[in-house]
Coordinates of C-alpha atoms in Angstrom, one line a residue:
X1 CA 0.0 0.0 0.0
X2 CA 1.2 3.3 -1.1
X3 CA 0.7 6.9 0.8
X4 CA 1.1 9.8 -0.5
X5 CA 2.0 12.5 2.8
X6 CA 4.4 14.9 4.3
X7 CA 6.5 12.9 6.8
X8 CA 5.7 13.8 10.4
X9 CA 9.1 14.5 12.2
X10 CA 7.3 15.9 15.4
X11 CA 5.8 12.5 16.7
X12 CA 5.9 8.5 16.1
X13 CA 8.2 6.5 17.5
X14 CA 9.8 3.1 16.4
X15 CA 9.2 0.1 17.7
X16 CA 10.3 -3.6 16.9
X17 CA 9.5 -5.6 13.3
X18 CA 9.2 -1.9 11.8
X19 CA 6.0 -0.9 13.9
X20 CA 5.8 3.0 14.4
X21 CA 4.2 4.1 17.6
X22 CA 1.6 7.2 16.4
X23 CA 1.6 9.3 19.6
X24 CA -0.4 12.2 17.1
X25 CA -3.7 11.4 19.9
X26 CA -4.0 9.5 23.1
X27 CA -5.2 6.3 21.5
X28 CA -1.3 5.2 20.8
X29 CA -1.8 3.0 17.5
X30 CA 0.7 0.7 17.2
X31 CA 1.5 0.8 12.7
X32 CA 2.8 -2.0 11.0
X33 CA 4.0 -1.0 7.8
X34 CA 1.5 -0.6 4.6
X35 CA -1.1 -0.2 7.4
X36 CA -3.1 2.9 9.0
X37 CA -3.6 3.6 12.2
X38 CA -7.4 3.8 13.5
X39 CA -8.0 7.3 12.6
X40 CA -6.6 6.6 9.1
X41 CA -5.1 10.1 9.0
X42 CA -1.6 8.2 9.8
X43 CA -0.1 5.3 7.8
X44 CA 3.5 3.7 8.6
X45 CA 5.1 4.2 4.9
X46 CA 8.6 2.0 4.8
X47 CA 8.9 3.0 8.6
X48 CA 8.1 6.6 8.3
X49 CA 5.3 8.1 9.8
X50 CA 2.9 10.2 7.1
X51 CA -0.1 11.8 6.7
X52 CA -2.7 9.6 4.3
X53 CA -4.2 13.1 3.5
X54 CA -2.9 15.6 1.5
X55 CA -2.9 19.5 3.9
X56 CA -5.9 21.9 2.2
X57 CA -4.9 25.1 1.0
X58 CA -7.7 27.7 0.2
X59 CA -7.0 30.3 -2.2
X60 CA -8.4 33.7 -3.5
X61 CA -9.9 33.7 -6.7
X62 CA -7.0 35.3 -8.7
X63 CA -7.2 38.5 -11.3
X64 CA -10.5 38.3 -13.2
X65 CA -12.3 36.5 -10.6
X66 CA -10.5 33.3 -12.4
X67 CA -11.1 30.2 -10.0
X68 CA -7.8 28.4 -8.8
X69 CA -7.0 26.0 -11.0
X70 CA -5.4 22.4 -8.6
X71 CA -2.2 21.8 -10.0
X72 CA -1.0 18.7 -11.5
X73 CA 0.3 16.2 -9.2
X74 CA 3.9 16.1 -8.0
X75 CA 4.5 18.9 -10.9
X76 CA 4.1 21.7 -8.7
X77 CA 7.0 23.8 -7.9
X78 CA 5.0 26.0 -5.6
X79 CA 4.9 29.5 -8.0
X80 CA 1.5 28.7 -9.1
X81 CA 0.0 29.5 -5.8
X82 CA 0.6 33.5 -5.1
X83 CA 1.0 33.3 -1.2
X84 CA -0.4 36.5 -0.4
X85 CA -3.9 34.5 -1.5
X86 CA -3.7 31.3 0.0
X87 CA -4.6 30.1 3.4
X88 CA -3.3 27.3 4.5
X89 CA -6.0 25.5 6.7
X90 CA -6.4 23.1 9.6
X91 CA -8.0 20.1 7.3
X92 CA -5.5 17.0 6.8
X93 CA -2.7 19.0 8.7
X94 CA -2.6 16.6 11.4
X95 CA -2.4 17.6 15.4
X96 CA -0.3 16.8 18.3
X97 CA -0.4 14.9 21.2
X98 CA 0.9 15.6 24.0
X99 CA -0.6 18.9 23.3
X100 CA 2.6 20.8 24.6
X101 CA 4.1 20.1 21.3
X102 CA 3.8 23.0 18.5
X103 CA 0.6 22.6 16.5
X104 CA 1.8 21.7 12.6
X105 CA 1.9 24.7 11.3
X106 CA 2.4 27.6 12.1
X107 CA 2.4 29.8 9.0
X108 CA 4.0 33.2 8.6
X109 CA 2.7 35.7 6.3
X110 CA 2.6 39.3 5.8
X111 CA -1.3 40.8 5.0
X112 CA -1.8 44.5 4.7
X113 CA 1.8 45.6 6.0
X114 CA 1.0 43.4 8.8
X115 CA 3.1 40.4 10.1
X116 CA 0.7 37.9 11.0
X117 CA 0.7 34.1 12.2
X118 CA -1.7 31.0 11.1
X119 CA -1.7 28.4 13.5
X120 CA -2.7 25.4 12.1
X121 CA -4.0 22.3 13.5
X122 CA -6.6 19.4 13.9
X123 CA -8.3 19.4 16.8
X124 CA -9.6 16.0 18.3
X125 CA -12.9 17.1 19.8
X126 CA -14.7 15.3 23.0
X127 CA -17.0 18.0 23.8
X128 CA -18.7 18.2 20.5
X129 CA -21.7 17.6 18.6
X130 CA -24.1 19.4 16.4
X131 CA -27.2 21.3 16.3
X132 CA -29.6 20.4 13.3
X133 CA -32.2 22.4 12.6
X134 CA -35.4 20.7 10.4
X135 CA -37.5 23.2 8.4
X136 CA -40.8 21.6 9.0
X137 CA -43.5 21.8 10.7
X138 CA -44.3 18.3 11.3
X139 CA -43.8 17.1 14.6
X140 CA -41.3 15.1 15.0
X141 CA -41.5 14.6 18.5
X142 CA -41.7 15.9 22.2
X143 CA -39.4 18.0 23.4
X144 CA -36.3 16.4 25.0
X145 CA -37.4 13.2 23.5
X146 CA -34.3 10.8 22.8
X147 CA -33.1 10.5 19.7
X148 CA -31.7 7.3 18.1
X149 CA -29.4 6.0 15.4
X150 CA -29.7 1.8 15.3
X151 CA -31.3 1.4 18.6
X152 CA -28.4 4.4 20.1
X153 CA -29.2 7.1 22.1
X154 CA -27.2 9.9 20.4
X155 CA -28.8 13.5 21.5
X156 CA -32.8 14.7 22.1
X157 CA -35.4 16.8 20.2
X158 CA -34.6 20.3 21.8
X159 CA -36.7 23.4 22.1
X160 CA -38.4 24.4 18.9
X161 CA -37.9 27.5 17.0
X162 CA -40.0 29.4 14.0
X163 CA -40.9 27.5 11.3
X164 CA -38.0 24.5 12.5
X165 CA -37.7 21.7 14.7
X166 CA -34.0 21.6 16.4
X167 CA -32.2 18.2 17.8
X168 CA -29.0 18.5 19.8
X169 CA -27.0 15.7 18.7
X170 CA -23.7 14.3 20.1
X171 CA -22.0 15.9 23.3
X172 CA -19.6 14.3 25.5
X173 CA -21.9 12.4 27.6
X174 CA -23.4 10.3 24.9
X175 CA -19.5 10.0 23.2
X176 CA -18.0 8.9 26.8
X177 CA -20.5 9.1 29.2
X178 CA -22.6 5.3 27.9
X179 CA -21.7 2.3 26.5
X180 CA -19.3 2.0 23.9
X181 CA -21.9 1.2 21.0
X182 CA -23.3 4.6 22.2
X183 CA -20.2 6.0 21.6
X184 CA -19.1 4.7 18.3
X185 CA -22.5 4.9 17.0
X186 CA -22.8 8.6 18.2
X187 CA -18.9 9.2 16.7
X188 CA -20.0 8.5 13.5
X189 CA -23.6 9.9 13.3
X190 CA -21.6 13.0 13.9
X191 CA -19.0 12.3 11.4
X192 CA -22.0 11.6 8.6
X193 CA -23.6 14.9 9.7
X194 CA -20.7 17.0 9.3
X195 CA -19.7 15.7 6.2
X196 CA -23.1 16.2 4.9
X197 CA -24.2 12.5 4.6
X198 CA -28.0 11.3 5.0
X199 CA -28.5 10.2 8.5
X200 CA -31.4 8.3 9.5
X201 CA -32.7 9.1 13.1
X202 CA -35.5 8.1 15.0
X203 CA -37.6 10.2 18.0
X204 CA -39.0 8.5 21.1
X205 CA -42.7 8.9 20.9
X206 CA -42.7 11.1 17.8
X207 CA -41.4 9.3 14.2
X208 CA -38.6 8.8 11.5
X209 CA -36.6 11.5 10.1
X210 CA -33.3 11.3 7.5
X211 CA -31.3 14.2 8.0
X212 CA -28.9 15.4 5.9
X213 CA -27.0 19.1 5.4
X214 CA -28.1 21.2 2.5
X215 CA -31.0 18.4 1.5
X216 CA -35.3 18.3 2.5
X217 CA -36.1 16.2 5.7
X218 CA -37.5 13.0 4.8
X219 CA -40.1 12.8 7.4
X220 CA -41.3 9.0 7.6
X221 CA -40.7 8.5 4.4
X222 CA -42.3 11.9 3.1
X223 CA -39.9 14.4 1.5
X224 CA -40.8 17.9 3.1
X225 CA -40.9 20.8 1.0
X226 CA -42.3 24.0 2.6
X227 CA -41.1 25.9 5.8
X228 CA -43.7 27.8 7.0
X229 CA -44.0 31.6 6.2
X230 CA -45.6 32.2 10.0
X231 CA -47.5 31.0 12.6
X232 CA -51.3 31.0 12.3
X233 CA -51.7 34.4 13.6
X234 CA -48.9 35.7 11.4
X235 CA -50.1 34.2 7.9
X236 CA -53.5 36.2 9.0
X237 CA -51.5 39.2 9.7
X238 CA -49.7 38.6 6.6
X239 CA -52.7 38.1 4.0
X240 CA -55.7 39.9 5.6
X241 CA -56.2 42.7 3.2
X242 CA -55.8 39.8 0.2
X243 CA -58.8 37.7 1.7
X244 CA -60.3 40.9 2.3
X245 CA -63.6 41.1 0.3
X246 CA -63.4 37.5 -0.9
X247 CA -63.9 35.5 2.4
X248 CA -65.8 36.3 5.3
X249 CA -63.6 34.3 7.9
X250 CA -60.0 32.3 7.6
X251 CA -58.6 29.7 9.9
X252 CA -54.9 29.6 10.0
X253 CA -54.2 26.4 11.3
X254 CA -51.3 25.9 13.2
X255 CA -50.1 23.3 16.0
X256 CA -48.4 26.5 17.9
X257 CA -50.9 29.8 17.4
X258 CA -53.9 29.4 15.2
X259 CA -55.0 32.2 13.6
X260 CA -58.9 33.3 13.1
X261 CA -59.3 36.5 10.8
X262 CA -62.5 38.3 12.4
X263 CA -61.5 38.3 15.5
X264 CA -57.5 38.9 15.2
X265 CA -56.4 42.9 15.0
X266 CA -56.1 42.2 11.4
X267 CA -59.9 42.0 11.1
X268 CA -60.7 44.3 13.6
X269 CA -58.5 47.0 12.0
X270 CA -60.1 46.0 8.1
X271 CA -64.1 46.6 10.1
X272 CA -64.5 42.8 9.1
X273 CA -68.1 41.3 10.4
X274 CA -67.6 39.2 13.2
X275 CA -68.5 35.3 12.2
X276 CA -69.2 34.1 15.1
X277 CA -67.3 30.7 14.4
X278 CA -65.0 29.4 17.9
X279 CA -62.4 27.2 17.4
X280 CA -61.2 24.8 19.9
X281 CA -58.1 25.3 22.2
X282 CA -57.1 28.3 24.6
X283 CA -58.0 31.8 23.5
X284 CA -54.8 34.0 24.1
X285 CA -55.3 37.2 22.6
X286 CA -58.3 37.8 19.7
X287 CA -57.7 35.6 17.3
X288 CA -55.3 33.8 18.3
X289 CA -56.0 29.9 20.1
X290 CA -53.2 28.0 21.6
X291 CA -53.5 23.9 21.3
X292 CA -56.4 23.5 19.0
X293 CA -55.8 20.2 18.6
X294 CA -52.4 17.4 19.4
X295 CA -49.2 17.7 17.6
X296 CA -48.8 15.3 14.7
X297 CA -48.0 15.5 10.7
X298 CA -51.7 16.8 9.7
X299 CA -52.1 20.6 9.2
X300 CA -50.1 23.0 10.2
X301 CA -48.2 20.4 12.6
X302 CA -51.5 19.3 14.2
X303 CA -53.0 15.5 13.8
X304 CA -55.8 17.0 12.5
X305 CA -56.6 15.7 8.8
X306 CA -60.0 16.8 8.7
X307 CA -59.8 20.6 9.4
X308 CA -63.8 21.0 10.3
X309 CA -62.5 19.3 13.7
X310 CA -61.3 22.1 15.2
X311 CA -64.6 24.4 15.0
X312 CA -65.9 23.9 18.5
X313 CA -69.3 25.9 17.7
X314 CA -71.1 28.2 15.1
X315 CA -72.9 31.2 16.8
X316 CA -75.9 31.6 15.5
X317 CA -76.5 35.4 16.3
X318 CA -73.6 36.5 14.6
X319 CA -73.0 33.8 11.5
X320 CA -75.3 33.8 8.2
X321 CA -76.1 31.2 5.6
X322 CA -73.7 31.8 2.5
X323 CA -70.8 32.7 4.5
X324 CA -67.5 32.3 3.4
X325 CA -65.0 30.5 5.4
X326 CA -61.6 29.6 4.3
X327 CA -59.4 27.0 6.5
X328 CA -55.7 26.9 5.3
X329 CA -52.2 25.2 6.5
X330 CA -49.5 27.8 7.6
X331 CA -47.4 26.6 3.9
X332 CA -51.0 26.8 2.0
X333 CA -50.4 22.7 1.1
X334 CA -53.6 21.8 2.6
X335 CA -56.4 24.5 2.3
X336 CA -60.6 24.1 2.0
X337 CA -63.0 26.1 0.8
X338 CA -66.0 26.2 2.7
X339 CA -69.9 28.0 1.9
X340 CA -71.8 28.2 5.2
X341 CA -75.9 26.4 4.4
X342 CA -78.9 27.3 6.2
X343 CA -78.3 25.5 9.0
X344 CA -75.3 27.3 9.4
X345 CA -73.0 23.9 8.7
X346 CA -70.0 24.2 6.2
X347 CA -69.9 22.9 3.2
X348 CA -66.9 22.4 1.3
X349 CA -67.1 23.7 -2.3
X350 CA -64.8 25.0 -5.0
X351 CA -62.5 27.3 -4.1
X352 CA -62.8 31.0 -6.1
X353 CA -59.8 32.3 -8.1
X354 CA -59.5 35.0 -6.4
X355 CA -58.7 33.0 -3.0
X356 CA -56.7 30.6 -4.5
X357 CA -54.4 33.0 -5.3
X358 CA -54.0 34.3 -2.2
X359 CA -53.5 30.5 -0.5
X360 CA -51.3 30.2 -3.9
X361 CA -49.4 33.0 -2.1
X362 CA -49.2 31.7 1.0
X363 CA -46.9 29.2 -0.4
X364 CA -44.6 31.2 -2.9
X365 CA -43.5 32.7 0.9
X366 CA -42.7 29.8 2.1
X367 CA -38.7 29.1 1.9
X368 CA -37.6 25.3 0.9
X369 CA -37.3 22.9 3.9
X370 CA -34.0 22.4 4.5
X371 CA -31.7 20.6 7.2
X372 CA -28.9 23.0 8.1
X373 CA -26.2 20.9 10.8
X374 CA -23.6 23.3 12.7
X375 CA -20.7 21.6 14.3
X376 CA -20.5 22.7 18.1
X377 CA -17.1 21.9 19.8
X378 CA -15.1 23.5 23.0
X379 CA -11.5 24.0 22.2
X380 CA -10.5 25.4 25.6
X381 CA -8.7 22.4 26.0
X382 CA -4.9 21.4 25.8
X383 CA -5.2 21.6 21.9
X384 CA -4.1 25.6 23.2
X385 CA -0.9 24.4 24.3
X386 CA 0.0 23.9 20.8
X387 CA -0.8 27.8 20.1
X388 CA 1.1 28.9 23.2
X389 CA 2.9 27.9 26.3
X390 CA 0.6 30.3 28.3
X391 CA -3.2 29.0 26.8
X392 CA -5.3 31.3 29.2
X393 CA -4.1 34.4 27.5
X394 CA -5.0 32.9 23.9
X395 CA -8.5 32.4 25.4
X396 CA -8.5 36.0 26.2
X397 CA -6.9 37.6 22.7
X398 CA -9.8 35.1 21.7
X399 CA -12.6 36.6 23.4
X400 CA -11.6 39.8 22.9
X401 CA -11.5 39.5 18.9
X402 CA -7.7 39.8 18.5
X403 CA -7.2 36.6 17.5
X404 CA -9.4 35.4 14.3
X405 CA -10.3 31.9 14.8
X406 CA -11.6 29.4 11.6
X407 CA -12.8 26.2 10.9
X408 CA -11.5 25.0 7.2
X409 CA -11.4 29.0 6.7
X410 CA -14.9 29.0 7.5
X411 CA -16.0 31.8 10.4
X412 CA -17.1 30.5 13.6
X413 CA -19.3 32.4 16.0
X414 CA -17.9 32.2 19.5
X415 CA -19.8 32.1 22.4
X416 CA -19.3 34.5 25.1
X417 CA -18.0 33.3 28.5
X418 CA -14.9 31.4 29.6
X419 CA -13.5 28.9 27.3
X420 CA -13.0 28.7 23.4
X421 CA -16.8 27.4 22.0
X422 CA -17.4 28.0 19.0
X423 CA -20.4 27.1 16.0
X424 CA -19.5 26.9 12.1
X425 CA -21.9 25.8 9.4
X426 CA -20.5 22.7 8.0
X427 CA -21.4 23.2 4.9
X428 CA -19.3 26.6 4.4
X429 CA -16.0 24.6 5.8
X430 CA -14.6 22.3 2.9
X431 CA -16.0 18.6 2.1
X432 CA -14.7 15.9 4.3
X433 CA -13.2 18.2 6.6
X434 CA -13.9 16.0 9.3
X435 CA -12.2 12.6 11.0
X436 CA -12.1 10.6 14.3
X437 CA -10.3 8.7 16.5
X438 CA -11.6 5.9 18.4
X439 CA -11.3 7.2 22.1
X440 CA -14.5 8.1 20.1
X441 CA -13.9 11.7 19.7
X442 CA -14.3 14.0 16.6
X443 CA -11.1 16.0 14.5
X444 CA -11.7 19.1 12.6
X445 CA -9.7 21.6 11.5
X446 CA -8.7 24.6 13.4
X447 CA -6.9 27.8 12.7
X448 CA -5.7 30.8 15.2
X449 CA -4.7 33.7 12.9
X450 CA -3.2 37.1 14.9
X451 CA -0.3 39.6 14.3
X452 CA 2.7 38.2 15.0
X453 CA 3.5 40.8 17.8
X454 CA 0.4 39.5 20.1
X455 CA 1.7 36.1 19.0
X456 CA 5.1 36.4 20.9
X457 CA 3.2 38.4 23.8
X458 CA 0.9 35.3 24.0
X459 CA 3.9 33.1 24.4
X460 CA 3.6 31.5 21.6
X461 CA 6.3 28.7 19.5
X462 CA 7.9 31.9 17.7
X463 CA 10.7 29.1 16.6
X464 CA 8.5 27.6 14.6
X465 CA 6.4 30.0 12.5
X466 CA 7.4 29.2 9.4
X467 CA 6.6 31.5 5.9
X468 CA 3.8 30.4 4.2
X469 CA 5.9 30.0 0.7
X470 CA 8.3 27.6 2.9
X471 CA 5.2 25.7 4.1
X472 CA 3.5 25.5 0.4
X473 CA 6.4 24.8 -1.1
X474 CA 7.6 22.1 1.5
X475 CA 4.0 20.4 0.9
X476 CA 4.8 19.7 -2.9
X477 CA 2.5 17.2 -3.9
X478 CA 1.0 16.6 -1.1
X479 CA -1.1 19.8 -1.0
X480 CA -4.4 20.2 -1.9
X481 CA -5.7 23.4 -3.5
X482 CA -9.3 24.9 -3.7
X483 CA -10.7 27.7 -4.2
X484 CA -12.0 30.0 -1.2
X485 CA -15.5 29.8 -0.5
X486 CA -17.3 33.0 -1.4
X487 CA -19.3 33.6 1.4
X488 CA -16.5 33.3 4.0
X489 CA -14.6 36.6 5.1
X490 CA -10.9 36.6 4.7
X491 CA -9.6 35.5 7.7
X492 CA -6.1 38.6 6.9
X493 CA -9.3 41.3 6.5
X494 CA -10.0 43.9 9.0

């Protein structure tokens, strides 16, 4: 078996029969040669320790917008790439372990007159998981629910927000804190999530749902396609003066705040006729009802399938024969069209063009349902002694915004607080940026960029900073080029 990777002189030691002892993370694999070790980021190659993965560099569009063209393989002499535009990032670098050794890389460049260091490094991640957020409206079950991968606990249906369902998936306590299957099966339902693969989950007491980054929920089997545009009350708010003069009522049903026209503000403020129809559920404010029926996967998030079941009563006094009612979804997917008879009972009949446009509306506002997965992960760790011999104050130039910290080049938002924790959208950091090692735990790619001065206050491996056309061309054929993502900042800007 053949490898192609930069030999690692910072870690690996020999051992007998030409085994190579990684020491890159605490698992210790002991390499025979030809083989990997059980992160397969490490390979013994004719007793030399080596990277299987060739180290990503991203790179600025050059003159003319012209995307960066990857360079043939082992032709490269390293004057294709112009330096001042390339970033070299943390995926397929490789880390350190102990921690105490320098990360890498750690790059040196000059940006804007300004001498600045890159420190470059995978960061093997315990405390980590992801939040996925389901455009749907379906429920997909209650809140704090388990949810399972092959019989596996690996996170819980989490608070809702508007127009999504959100799952916390992951975390140390279902990667350490259970049985091993919990933690390999959790390791790698992460790993498929953050790469953008289709994961198949299931909810205690709620149903079946394949995730995937970027794609539609596949909610038992059923593609989703619409996020809502509101909640009940909203889509009233939204559409009243549209209905106006072609309905005489409108039910907005929703699982969270169901909306009915005459008696919201909406109505009120357009002098609509009261239509004396109740709905079921708690009345919060006019027009508005709270639980008008269970969660489920009928309308608007409801069970209901038959949307005459939420009318609790007609009022007599206020409603008329030959009185329009209207009863849509909060997407407009499932809508009726209803004509009140003399004994003030609705019957469904064919919906007027002039309404269906409106419910036609209802659904052009309605974004695509989409599963978006953001990688969570605390890197307050020891991964900082590889930054700095004093980590505490690279948590600090951290915090307070003079260090720049990426993912793959991709921007991370950091929470405030002690610690480095930090959120990126996996899909703005390059494919397959992620790997694992079997302690389980999770390695992405990390870069620290700052000035160089605030590097050597910090403490920092100022021995090792290296220049960037030293690191690219030392790479050779083992470097991967692509092009920088448009919609991430420059990490050098100000």
């Amino acid at each position: 078996m053949t490898f192609r990777a930069a030999r690692s002189d910072k870690f690996g030691a020999q051992e007998g029969e030409g085994i190579i002892r990684c020491d890159a993370c605490p698992v210790l694999c002991r390499i025979r040669p030809g083989r990997a070790g059980a992160c397969a980021r490490y390979a013994n190659q004719d007793g030399v320790l080596v990277r299987t993965d060739p180290a990503l560099t991203l790179a600025q569009a050059i003159e003319g917008n012209r995307p960066v063209v990857a360079f043939a393989k082992g032709e490269w002499d390293g004057e294709m790439l112009d330096p001042s535009r390339a970033f070299v990032t943390g995926v397929g670098a490789g880390t350190t372990y102990p921690d105490y050794k320098p990360a890498p890389f750690i790059v040196g460049s000059v940006h804007d007159g300004v001498d600045t260091v890159t420190v470059v490094t995978e960061g093997m991640f315990s405390y980590c998981g992801v939040k996925v957020k389901i455009d749907t409206d379906r429920h997909l079950g209650p809140e704090a629910a388990p949810v399972r991968v092959n019989g596996e606990q690996v996170g819980h249906v989490t608070t809702a927000e508007y127009g999504s369902q959100m799952l916390s998936i992951g975390g140390v306590r279902h990667l350490t804190g259970g049985s091993k299957k919990e933690g390999v099966v959790t390791c790698e339902t992460l790993l498929k999530l953050c790469d953008a693969e289709p994961v198949e989950m299931t909810i205690d007491g709620g149903h079946g749902v394949i995730v995937q980054a970027g794609a539609a929920p596949i909610v038992d089997g059923t593609p989703e396609r619409r996020m809502r545009v509101g909640c009940g009350s909203a889509t009233v708010g939204i559409f009243a003066q549209q209905w106006l003069g072609h309905v005489d009522e409108v039910i907005v049903v929703d699982d969270h705040i169901t909306g009915v026209l005459t008696e919201h503000q909406a109505g009120k403020v357009l002098n609509m006729r009261a239509a004396g129809i109740r709905v079921r559920g708690r009345r919060s404010t006019p027009g508005r009802y709270f639980q008008v029926a269970q969660p489920g996967l009928g309308w608007g998030g409801t069970d209901i399938t038959d949307p005459l079941a939420i009318i609790e009563k007609i009022d007599p006094k206020l409603a008329w024969p030959g009185l329009r009612l209207l009863l849509t979804s909060t997407t407009g997917e499932d809508a009726l069209f209803c004509v009140l008879d003399d004994t003030l009972t609705p019957v469904p009949a064919e919906m007027p063009p002039a309404v269906r446009i409106v419910v036609d509306r209802i659904g052009e506002n309605c974004e695509p349902s989409l599963c978006s997965v953001v990688f969570l992960a605390g890197a307050g760790g020891s991964l900082r002694a590889g930054v700095t011999q004093n980590p505490v104050l690279l948590t600090q130039s951290v915090a307070s915004g003079q260090t720049r910290v990426t993912m793959g080049g991709a921007p991370v938002y950091l929470w405030p607080g002690g610690g480095i924790t930090v959120m990126a959208d996996v899909l703005r950091m390059p494919k397959l940026s992620f790997g694992h090692v079997p302690t389980p735990a999770i390695v992405a790619p990390i870069e620290f960029t700052l000035p160089r001065a605030l590097y050597e206050r910090l403490g920092g491996h100022m021995e090792e900073i290296v220049p960037v056309e030293e690191v690219l061309r030392g790479l050779g054929a083992d470097l991967r080029v692509e092009t920088w993502h448009p919609a991430n900042p420059w990490p050098f800007g100000r």
